[in-house]
Amino acid sequence: MTALSVLIVDDEEEFAAALAERLELRGMETAWASSADRALDLLSERSFEVVLLDVKMPGTGGFEAARRIRERHPGTRVILLTGHSTADEREEGRRIGAVAYLLKPVDLEDLLETIERTAKERA
Amino acid sequence: MTEDAAAVPERSGLAFFGAMTASATHEIRNCLAIVREVCGLIEDLRRDPRGPGLSPERLGKLLEKIERQVARADRVLVRLNRFAHSTDRERVVVDVADLLELVAGLEARTAEMRKVAIEVRADPGSAVFEGDGFLLMQVVHLALVLAFEAAREGERIALALARAGASARILVDGGRPLPLDEAGEAAGLHRAAGRLGARVGPGPEGFGVAVELDLSRGGEP
């Protein structure tokens, strides 16, 4: 069975790197990027099944990045991560096609369940 | 207007308070998220039966990450606490340079989101203002909002303080002219400055915003 591929996008590099390593220890194949632009570059080089995307980032924010990912890579599923969540933001996330909207600090078990469910739906 | 109605804070003051609090708490959440993931990673590495385990060197590096985030969250909390206490009394004596450093710290995350930097150029003790410290911070914030809107990625916005006799000039300058029409985007800035007894106009050569504070009047309109 091939490993699930997950791209983590967060300007908090230490968060992205630690989370990536934790997912690797659970058998996933991961990469991380500290900006939306870098993530879009990575996605043009190789495909990922799931992208974990921080909503608030310098420059291109998470919502705009999610829109572009959905346009350019319709097979990739986007899970949004945020430091604070409002009903408006959750609605915006749904509208642009994000499959889930999780609050930081994220519970790893919840995240794993969401990633695996998302990957199964994609398949 | 009744006394109670007069005591209700202006909506723009609440909006300023909310924006600063939201930004600070968001940053603290980010610190906590990193601490949580790094602690989780330590635990994962310690328990991983397939890996080489957790070496003392790796553990030390991971603990340093936690220490850095705790220190970062502490800095944010210190600023947030000072900011929260700025509403305690309507009339206080403030070192304007110190106040500009506080506002720059509070606005740092907003600046980072816009990929610009704030640079404070103010000598501590060069200007002391007696009046509503919260309102003065709001005036600087509203000037910064205009500067942020005009700034392009990678630019610096100066928060400069100059003393001239009984007055002090706070210059918020990103090197671009700003829309200071009282009927336009700057209406809130003019209103807040008026309540403080300060005047607002363009900075030198028409760039940025200059806020003129009359120090001798003690912040009375």
Tab-separated table of C-alpha atoms in Angstrom:
chain	number	residue	atom	x	y	z
A	1	MET	CA	0.000	0.000	0.000
A	2	THR	CA	1.407	3.421	-0.928
A	3	ALA	CA	1.779	6.016	1.784
A	4	LEU	CA	-0.668	8.905	1.942
A	5	SER	CA	1.011	12.072	0.670
A	6	VAL	CA	0.402	15.217	2.688
A	7	LEU	CA	1.673	18.762	2.083
A	8	ILE	CA	1.665	21.042	5.133
A	9	VAL	CA	1.588	24.793	4.436
A	10	ASP	CA	2.183	27.125	7.361
A	11	ASP	CA	4.323	30.228	7.856
A	12	GLU	CA	5.122	28.939	11.351
A	13	GLU	CA	7.953	26.739	10.128
A	14	GLU	CA	8.543	24.957	13.434
A	15	PHE	CA	4.880	23.946	13.540
A	16	ALA	CA	4.958	22.649	9.973
A	17	ALA	CA	8.236	20.753	10.452
A	18	ALA	CA	7.162	19.096	13.724
A	19	LEU	CA	3.754	18.117	12.370
A	20	ALA	CA	5.345	16.739	9.192
A	21	GLU	CA	7.700	14.557	11.206
A	22	ARG	CA	4.859	13.281	13.395
A	23	LEU	CA	2.825	12.318	10.310
A	24	GLU	CA	5.914	10.620	8.808
A	25	LEU	CA	6.259	8.558	11.987
A	26	ARG	CA	2.695	7.406	11.335
A	27	GLY	CA	3.548	6.205	7.844
A	28	MET	CA	2.597	9.225	5.756
A	29	GLU	CA	4.755	10.834	3.129
A	30	THR	CA	5.034	14.531	3.848
A	31	ALA	CA	6.512	17.809	2.698
A	32	TRP	CA	6.042	21.268	4.094
A	33	ALA	CA	6.151	24.829	2.783
A	34	SER	CA	6.213	28.108	4.675
A	35	SER	CA	4.231	30.091	2.096
A	36	ALA	CA	1.348	29.547	-0.261
A	37	ASP	CA	3.506	30.463	-3.244
A	38	ARG	CA	6.107	27.847	-2.323
A	39	ALA	CA	3.319	25.287	-1.838
A	40	LEU	CA	1.924	26.008	-5.300
A	41	ASP	CA	5.430	25.527	-6.720
A	42	LEU	CA	5.719	22.168	-4.932
A	43	LEU	CA	2.309	21.107	-6.222
A	44	SER	CA	3.369	21.883	-9.777
A	45	GLU	CA	6.372	19.561	-9.308
A	46	ARG	CA	4.545	16.615	-7.735
A	47	SER	CA	1.087	15.699	-6.555
A	48	PHE	CA	-0.198	15.380	-2.996
A	49	GLU	CA	-3.393	13.725	-1.927
A	50	VAL	CA	-4.035	16.142	0.910
A	51	VAL	CA	-2.891	19.707	1.634
A	52	LEU	CA	-3.078	21.062	5.191
A	53	LEU	CA	-3.287	24.793	4.734
A	54	ASP	CA	-2.975	27.547	7.328
A	55	VAL	CA	-5.597	30.245	6.781
A	56	LYS	CA	-3.589	33.261	7.971
A	57	MET	CA	-0.246	33.568	6.217
A	58	PRO	CA	1.779	36.517	4.991
A	59	GLY	CA	1.220	37.361	1.341
A	60	THR	CA	-1.126	34.882	-0.331
A	61	GLY	CA	-3.447	33.691	2.427
A	62	GLY	CA	-4.950	30.252	2.918
A	63	PHE	CA	-8.311	30.942	1.276
A	64	GLU	CA	-6.725	32.289	-1.893
A	65	ALA	CA	-4.231	29.411	-1.930
A	66	ALA	CA	-7.081	26.899	-1.486
A	67	ARG	CA	-8.927	28.433	-4.441
A	68	ARG	CA	-5.859	28.130	-6.642
A	69	ILE	CA	-5.165	24.552	-5.519
A	70	ARG	CA	-8.763	23.519	-6.255
A	71	GLU	CA	-8.552	25.130	-9.708
A	72	ARG	CA	-5.163	23.752	-10.692
A	73	HIS	CA	-5.202	20.420	-8.844
A	74	PRO	CA	-8.834	19.318	-8.532
A	75	GLY	CA	-7.805	15.876	-7.250
A	76	THR	CA	-6.038	17.338	-4.228
A	77	ARG	CA	-8.087	17.726	-1.068
A	78	VAL	CA	-7.595	20.792	1.120
A	79	ILE	CA	-7.935	20.846	4.913
A	80	LEU	CA	-7.789	24.331	6.414
A	81	LEU	CA	-6.055	25.016	9.735
A	82	THR	CA	-6.621	28.206	11.673
A	83	GLY	CA	-5.715	29.851	14.943
A	84	HIS	CA	-9.249	31.143	15.391
A	85	SER	CA	-12.396	30.211	13.621
A	86	THR	CA	-15.519	32.229	12.895
A	87	ALA	CA	-18.737	31.052	11.270
A	88	ASP	CA	-17.985	33.354	8.311
A	89	GLU	CA	-14.562	31.799	7.833
A	90	ARG	CA	-15.911	28.249	8.076
A	91	GLU	CA	-18.527	29.128	5.453
A	92	GLU	CA	-15.851	30.639	3.218
A	93	GLY	CA	-13.811	27.447	3.631
A	94	ARG	CA	-16.779	25.305	2.595
A	95	ARG	CA	-17.570	27.603	-0.333
A	96	ILE	CA	-14.105	27.235	-1.811
A	97	GLY	CA	-14.214	23.464	-1.448
A	98	ALA	CA	-12.097	22.751	1.646
A	99	VAL	CA	-13.094	19.385	3.070
A	100	ALA	CA	-12.479	20.334	6.710
A	101	TYR	CA	-11.671	23.294	8.882
A	102	LEU	CA	-9.604	22.505	11.995
A	103	LEU	CA	-8.595	24.728	14.884
A	104	LYS	CA	-4.999	25.066	16.104
A	105	PRO	CA	-3.554	23.665	18.332
A	106	VAL	CA	-4.839	20.644	16.480
A	107	ASP	CA	-5.566	17.317	18.133
A	108	LEU	CA	-3.394	14.833	16.246
A	109	GLU	CA	-5.919	11.999	16.451
A	110	ASP	CA	-8.624	14.265	14.978
A	111	LEU	CA	-6.235	15.366	12.278
A	112	LEU	CA	-5.229	11.799	11.383
A	113	GLU	CA	-8.864	10.741	11.221
A	114	THR	CA	-9.700	13.733	8.989
A	115	ILE	CA	-6.756	13.080	6.666
A	116	GLU	CA	-7.577	9.382	6.333
A	117	ARG	CA	-11.292	10.035	5.796
A	118	THR	CA	-10.459	12.681	3.224
A	119	ALA	CA	-8.092	10.384	1.369
A	120	LYS	CA	-10.708	7.585	1.293
A	121	GLU	CA	-13.338	9.991	-0.101
A	122	ARG	CA	-10.852	11.060	-2.760
A	123	ALA	CA	-10.241	7.443	-3.752
B	1	MET	CA	-26.384	62.698	25.883
B	2	THR	CA	-26.695	60.991	29.259
B	3	GLU	CA	-23.652	60.337	31.385
B	4	ASP	CA	-24.050	56.579	30.780
B	5	ALA	CA	-24.239	57.054	27.029
B	6	ALA	CA	-21.108	59.217	27.093
B	7	ALA	CA	-19.294	56.467	28.971
B	8	VAL	CA	-19.977	53.915	26.233
B	9	PRO	CA	-16.746	53.598	24.251
B	10	GLU	CA	-16.824	54.620	20.628
B	11	ARG	CA	-17.237	51.685	18.268
B	12	SER	CA	-13.917	52.541	16.593
B	13	GLY	CA	-12.155	52.313	19.966
B	14	LEU	CA	-13.680	48.899	20.533
B	15	ALA	CA	-12.707	47.849	17.020
B	16	PHE	CA	-9.111	48.902	17.700
B	17	PHE	CA	-9.084	47.028	21.006
B	18	GLY	CA	-10.580	43.966	19.314
B	19	ALA	CA	-8.126	44.016	16.415
B	20	MET	CA	-5.099	44.217	18.706
B	21	THR	CA	-6.426	41.527	21.040
B	22	ALA	CA	-7.314	39.200	18.160
B	23	SER	CA	-3.877	39.598	16.610
B	24	ALA	CA	-2.059	38.958	19.912
B	25	THR	CA	-4.161	35.950	20.854
B	26	HIS	CA	-3.707	34.517	17.378
B	27	GLU	CA	0.040	34.709	17.814
B	28	ILE	CA	-0.154	33.086	21.259
B	29	ARG	CA	-2.212	30.281	19.713
B	30	ASN	CA	0.524	29.774	17.140
B	31	CYS	CA	3.107	29.520	19.937
B	32	LEU	CA	0.949	26.982	21.762
B	33	ALA	CA	0.431	24.998	18.564
B	34	ILE	CA	4.205	24.741	18.099
B	35	VAL	CA	4.751	23.760	21.739
B	36	ARG	CA	2.064	21.105	21.424
B	37	GLU	CA	3.524	19.630	18.223
B	38	VAL	CA	7.107	19.668	19.521
B	39	CYS	CA	6.032	18.011	22.804
B	40	GLY	CA	4.086	15.477	20.763
B	41	LEU	CA	7.112	14.849	18.585
B	42	ILE	CA	9.327	14.264	21.642
B	43	GLU	CA	6.819	11.721	22.896
B	44	ASP	CA	6.522	10.086	19.463
B	45	LEU	CA	10.304	9.783	19.059
B	46	ARG	CA	10.685	8.452	22.576
B	47	ARG	CA	8.101	5.726	21.928
B	48	ASP	CA	8.966	4.891	18.313
B	49	PRO	CA	10.128	1.256	18.374
B	50	ARG	CA	11.504	1.401	14.807
B	51	GLY	CA	13.634	4.515	15.091
B	52	PRO	CA	16.956	5.230	16.755
B	53	GLY	CA	15.173	6.735	19.768
B	54	LEU	CA	15.655	10.259	21.002
B	55	SER	CA	19.289	11.309	21.341
B	56	PRO	CA	20.234	13.870	24.013
B	57	GLU	CA	21.304	16.268	21.216
B	58	ARG	CA	17.945	16.002	19.446
B	59	LEU	CA	16.080	16.344	22.721
B	60	GLY	CA	18.097	19.470	23.543
B	61	LYS	CA	17.254	21.046	20.181
B	62	LEU	CA	13.563	20.271	20.567
B	63	LEU	CA	13.539	21.706	24.089
B	64	GLU	CA	15.178	24.890	22.758
B	65	LYS	CA	12.277	25.235	20.324
B	66	ILE	CA	9.830	25.022	23.205
B	67	GLU	CA	11.812	27.606	25.200
B	68	ARG	CA	11.807	29.993	22.229
B	69	GLN	CA	8.049	29.720	21.840
B	70	VAL	CA	7.423	30.213	25.555
B	71	ALA	CA	9.594	33.363	25.450
B	72	ARG	CA	7.783	34.580	22.334
B	73	ALA	CA	4.346	34.029	23.897
B	74	ASP	CA	5.539	35.809	27.032
B	75	ARG	CA	6.590	38.877	25.007
B	76	VAL	CA	3.182	38.968	23.339
B	77	LEU	CA	1.418	38.632	26.697
B	78	VAL	CA	3.472	41.438	28.260
B	79	ARG	CA	2.486	43.751	25.385
B	80	LEU	CA	-1.133	42.656	25.510
B	81	ASN	CA	-1.283	43.232	29.258
B	82	ARG	CA	0.191	46.741	28.936
B	83	PHE	CA	-2.271	47.467	26.162
B	84	ALA	CA	-5.230	46.203	28.213
B	85	HIS	CA	-4.194	48.421	31.136
B	86	SER	CA	-4.066	51.462	28.841
B	87	THR	CA	-7.824	51.772	29.306
B	88	ASP	CA	-7.582	51.895	33.125
B	89	ARG	CA	-7.490	55.694	33.303
B	90	GLU	CA	-8.418	58.336	30.748
B	91	ARG	CA	-5.577	60.591	31.807
B	92	VAL	CA	-2.061	59.281	32.184
B	93	VAL	CA	1.482	60.499	31.663
B	94	VAL	CA	3.135	58.557	28.855
B	95	ASP	CA	6.558	58.531	27.265
B	96	VAL	CA	5.561	58.844	23.608
B	97	ALA	CA	8.616	56.871	22.418
B	98	ASP	CA	7.659	54.016	24.739
B	99	LEU	CA	4.077	54.152	23.482
B	100	LEU	CA	5.280	53.983	19.853
B	101	GLU	CA	7.377	50.894	20.680
B	102	LEU	CA	4.295	49.279	22.209
B	103	VAL	CA	2.113	50.066	19.183
B	104	ALA	CA	4.846	48.791	16.825
B	105	GLY	CA	4.952	45.530	18.788
B	106	LEU	CA	1.171	45.175	18.741
B	107	GLU	CA	1.057	45.838	15.004
B	108	ALA	CA	4.056	43.633	14.120
B	109	ARG	CA	1.951	40.635	13.169
B	110	THR	CA	-0.336	42.733	10.941
B	111	ALA	CA	2.765	44.167	9.280
B	112	GLU	CA	4.187	40.674	8.802
B	113	MET	CA	0.941	39.509	7.195
B	114	ARG	CA	1.314	42.370	4.723
B	115	LYS	CA	5.029	41.633	4.278
B	116	VAL	CA	6.059	45.077	5.466
B	117	ALA	CA	8.126	46.132	8.501
B	118	ILE	CA	7.632	48.841	11.105
B	119	GLU	CA	10.697	50.738	12.245
B	120	VAL	CA	10.500	52.934	15.355
B	121	ARG	CA	12.736	56.000	15.386
B	122	ALA	CA	12.088	57.643	18.733
B	123	ASP	CA	14.363	58.609	21.597
B	124	PRO	CA	13.021	57.468	24.973
B	125	GLY	CA	12.140	60.425	27.176
B	126	SER	CA	12.202	62.942	24.321
B	127	ALA	CA	8.468	63.679	24.559
B	128	VAL	CA	6.111	63.145	27.469
B	129	PHE	CA	2.385	63.401	26.886
B	130	GLU	CA	-0.332	63.721	29.500
B	131	GLY	CA	-3.751	62.573	28.350
B	132	ASP	CA	-5.600	59.549	27.047
B	133	GLY	CA	-2.891	57.009	26.233
B	134	PHE	CA	-5.339	54.549	24.699
B	135	LEU	CA	-6.663	57.238	22.348
B	136	LEU	CA	-3.123	58.211	21.338
B	137	MET	CA	-2.389	54.565	20.480
B	138	GLN	CA	-5.605	54.462	18.460
B	139	VAL	CA	-4.524	57.547	16.505
B	140	VAL	CA	-1.172	55.917	15.679
B	141	HIS	CA	-2.982	52.687	14.749
B	142	LEU	CA	-5.372	54.491	12.384
B	143	ALA	CA	-2.423	56.245	10.725
B	144	LEU	CA	-0.693	52.879	10.382
B	145	VAL	CA	-3.804	51.367	8.783
B	146	LEU	CA	-3.565	53.997	6.025
B	147	ALA	CA	0.168	53.360	5.641
B	148	PHE	CA	-0.389	49.574	5.473
B	149	GLU	CA	-2.998	50.024	2.728
B	150	ALA	CA	-0.578	52.073	0.629
B	151	ALA	CA	2.556	49.999	1.278
B	152	ARG	CA	3.936	47.408	-1.101
B	153	GLU	CA	5.570	44.131	-0.101
B	154	GLY	CA	9.030	44.518	1.388
B	155	GLU	CA	8.636	48.193	2.288
B	156	ARG	CA	9.348	49.750	5.695
B	157	ILE	CA	7.038	52.068	7.566
B	158	ALA	CA	8.765	54.469	9.937
B	159	LEU	CA	7.175	55.465	13.228
B	160	ALA	CA	9.255	58.540	13.996
B	161	LEU	CA	9.037	60.988	16.867
B	162	ALA	CA	10.391	64.544	16.821
B	163	ARG	CA	10.115	67.117	19.588
B	164	ALA	CA	9.811	70.819	18.732
B	165	GLY	CA	9.332	73.099	21.719
B	166	ALA	CA	6.010	72.367	23.384
B	167	SER	CA	4.848	70.055	20.660
B	168	ALA	CA	5.768	66.625	19.379
B	169	ARG	CA	5.338	65.255	15.895
B	170	ILE	CA	4.646	61.580	15.295
B	171	LEU	CA	5.379	60.694	11.706
B	172	VAL	CA	3.965	57.493	10.218
B	173	ASP	CA	5.766	57.276	6.926
B	174	GLY	CA	6.091	54.488	4.406
B	175	GLY	CA	7.412	56.862	1.737
B	176	ARG	CA	4.057	57.218	-0.011
B	177	PRO	CA	1.374	59.907	-0.032
B	178	LEU	CA	-1.707	58.829	1.911
B	179	PRO	CA	-5.397	59.740	1.481
B	180	LEU	CA	-5.965	62.181	4.347
B	181	ASP	CA	-9.268	63.660	3.193
B	182	GLU	CA	-11.432	64.163	6.294
B	183	ALA	CA	-14.459	62.830	4.412
B	184	GLY	CA	-12.636	59.721	3.198
B	185	GLU	CA	-10.771	56.773	4.660
B	186	ALA	CA	-9.005	59.039	7.145
B	187	ALA	CA	-12.244	60.296	8.746
B	188	GLY	CA	-11.769	58.090	11.819
B	189	LEU	CA	-8.181	59.253	12.206
B	190	HIS	CA	-9.236	62.923	12.123
B	191	ARG	CA	-12.033	62.257	14.639
B	192	ALA	CA	-9.761	60.388	17.065
B	193	ALA	CA	-7.000	62.998	16.731
B	194	GLY	CA	-9.549	65.782	17.325
B	195	ARG	CA	-10.659	64.113	20.581
B	196	LEU	CA	-7.028	64.108	21.616
B	197	GLY	CA	-6.425	67.745	20.688
B	198	ALA	CA	-3.962	66.688	17.997
B	199	ARG	CA	-3.720	67.784	14.371
B	200	VAL	CA	-3.276	65.424	11.455
B	201	GLY	CA	-1.742	66.275	8.093
B	202	PRO	CA	0.643	65.001	5.472
B	203	GLY	CA	4.268	64.470	6.451
B	204	PRO	CA	7.317	66.108	4.843
B	205	GLU	CA	7.135	66.254	1.030
B	206	GLY	CA	3.544	65.048	1.241
B	207	PHE	CA	4.449	61.516	2.345
B	208	GLY	CA	2.891	59.626	5.244
B	209	VAL	CA	0.886	61.100	8.123
B	210	ALA	CA	2.118	63.648	10.646
B	211	VAL	CA	0.313	63.793	13.992
B	212	GLU	CA	1.064	67.037	15.849
B	213	LEU	CA	0.631	66.749	19.603
B	214	ASP	CA	0.519	69.862	21.750
B	215	LEU	CA	2.349	68.680	24.876
B	216	SER	CA	1.647	71.875	26.805
B	217	ARG	CA	-2.129	71.346	26.681
B	218	GLY	CA	-1.888	67.930	28.265
B	219	GLY	CA	-3.957	66.191	25.618
B	220	GLU	CA	-7.009	68.423	26.005
B	221	PRO	CA	-8.980	69.081	22.799
